[in-house]
Amino acid sequence: MVSCRKIRRNSLLILLLLLASTLLFVSPVLAKSRRPISDIEVRQKKMDCYADVESGLWGPQCKSSMIAKENCALRCLSPTCYEFVYESDPLEEGEKDFVRSQEFKYCMHKLSLGESLEGIRGSFDY
């Protein structure tokens, strides 16, 4: 015959396992209510990306020129936003593209909030 103590202990163990698994599944839902990424965080992350590029982590092609380094740093900073904004037309030597730069920042902002990337392209056309 199974004792009451064993039943309680097993019930408590099952309850704890259910509670732990519930917390694991609830946390992605709570992640939707994030705060936006700050300019300071973006700058720090970009500096980390430049360091990774300089160390060779992104391959020798990323160190071949200043613009290659910039494209690789942007890809490191946010692969999703790089693909969305620059992939089809990467920055070229001497190019300053303020519109796409703003779109990239806006993309990172929306991603940090878990929002859709719809409406980013063309948001900053002057």
Coordinates of C-alpha atoms in Angstrom, one line a residue:
M1 CA 0.0 0.0 0.0
V2 CA 1.3 3.5 -0.9
S3 CA 1.7 5.8 2.1
C4 CA 0.1 9.2 2.3
R5 CA 3.5 10.8 2.6
K6 CA 4.7 9.4 -0.7
I7 CA 1.5 10.5 -2.4
R8 CA 1.9 14.1 -1.0
R9 CA 5.6 14.2 -1.9
N10 CA 4.9 13.0 -5.5
S11 CA 2.0 15.4 -5.8
L12 CA 4.2 18.3 -4.6
L13 CA 6.9 17.3 -7.1
I14 CA 4.5 17.2 -10.0
L15 CA 3.1 20.6 -8.9
L16 CA 6.6 22.1 -8.8
L17 CA 7.4 20.7 -12.3
L18 CA 4.2 22.1 -13.7
L19 CA 4.9 25.5 -12.2
A20 CA 8.4 25.5 -13.5
S21 CA 7.4 24.5 -17.0
T22 CA 4.6 27.1 -17.0
L23 CA 7.1 29.8 -16.2
L24 CA 9.3 28.7 -19.1
F25 CA 6.4 29.0 -21.5
V26 CA 5.1 32.3 -20.1
S27 CA 8.4 34.2 -20.3
P28 CA 8.3 34.6 -24.2
V29 CA 4.8 36.1 -23.9
L30 CA 6.1 38.6 -21.3
A31 CA 9.0 39.5 -23.6
K32 CA 6.6 41.2 -25.9
S33 CA 6.2 44.1 -23.4
R34 CA 9.8 45.1 -23.8
R35 CA 11.3 48.6 -23.7
P36 CA 12.8 50.2 -26.8
I37 CA 16.5 49.9 -27.4
S38 CA 18.3 53.1 -26.4
D39 CA 20.8 55.1 -28.5
I40 CA 23.4 54.3 -25.8
E41 CA 22.7 50.6 -26.2
V42 CA 22.9 50.8 -30.0
R43 CA 26.2 52.7 -29.8
Q44 CA 27.7 50.2 -27.3
K45 CA 26.5 47.2 -29.4
K46 CA 28.0 48.8 -32.6
M47 CA 31.3 49.4 -30.9
D48 CA 31.3 45.7 -29.9
C49 CA 30.6 44.8 -33.5
Y50 CA 33.5 47.0 -34.7
A51 CA 35.7 45.1 -32.3
D52 CA 34.5 41.8 -33.6
V53 CA 35.1 42.9 -37.2
E54 CA 38.6 44.1 -36.2
S55 CA 39.4 40.9 -34.5
G56 CA 38.7 39.0 -37.7
L57 CA 35.6 37.3 -36.4
W58 CA 33.6 38.3 -39.4
G59 CA 36.3 37.3 -41.9
P60 CA 39.0 39.1 -43.9
Q61 CA 36.5 40.5 -46.4
C62 CA 35.1 42.7 -43.6
K63 CA 38.5 44.3 -43.0
S64 CA 39.2 45.0 -46.7
S65 CA 38.0 48.6 -46.6
M66 CA 36.3 51.1 -44.3
I67 CA 33.0 50.6 -46.1
A68 CA 33.3 46.8 -45.9
K69 CA 33.9 47.2 -42.2
E70 CA 30.8 49.4 -41.9
N71 CA 28.6 47.0 -43.8
C72 CA 29.8 44.1 -41.6
A73 CA 29.3 46.1 -38.4
L74 CA 25.7 46.9 -39.5
R75 CA 25.1 43.3 -40.3
C76 CA 26.5 42.3 -36.9
L77 CA 24.4 45.0 -35.1
S78 CA 21.1 43.6 -36.5
P79 CA 21.2 41.0 -39.3
T80 CA 17.4 41.4 -39.7
C81 CA 17.6 45.1 -40.2
Y82 CA 20.7 44.9 -42.4
E83 CA 18.9 42.5 -44.7
F84 CA 15.8 44.7 -44.7
V85 CA 17.5 48.0 -45.3
Y86 CA 20.9 47.4 -46.9
E87 CA 21.2 43.8 -48.3
S88 CA 20.0 44.5 -51.8
D89 CA 22.1 47.7 -52.1
P90 CA 25.0 47.8 -49.6
L91 CA 26.8 51.0 -48.7
E92 CA 29.5 52.0 -51.2
E93 CA 32.7 53.9 -50.8
G94 CA 32.1 57.5 -49.9
E95 CA 28.3 57.1 -49.7
K96 CA 26.4 58.7 -46.8
D97 CA 22.9 57.5 -46.9
F98 CA 21.0 59.3 -44.1
V99 CA 17.6 58.0 -45.1
R100 CA 18.6 54.4 -44.9
S101 CA 20.5 55.1 -41.7
Q102 CA 17.3 56.4 -40.1
E103 CA 15.4 53.4 -41.5
F104 CA 17.9 51.1 -39.9
K105 CA 17.6 52.8 -36.5
Y106 CA 13.8 52.7 -36.8
C107 CA 14.0 49.0 -37.7
M108 CA 16.1 48.3 -34.6
H109 CA 13.6 50.3 -32.4
K110 CA 10.7 48.3 -33.8
L111 CA 12.5 45.0 -33.4
S112 CA 13.4 45.8 -29.8
L113 CA 9.7 46.2 -29.1
G114 CA 8.7 43.0 -31.0
E115 CA 6.8 45.0 -33.5
S116 CA 6.2 44.4 -37.2
L117 CA 8.7 45.9 -39.6
E118 CA 6.0 47.1 -42.0
G119 CA 6.1 50.7 -42.9
I120 CA 9.9 51.2 -42.3
R121 CA 10.8 51.6 -46.0
G122 CA 10.0 55.0 -47.1
S123 CA 9.3 56.3 -43.6
F124 CA 12.2 58.8 -43.9
D125 CA 12.1 59.8 -47.6
Y126 CA 12.6 63.5 -47.8

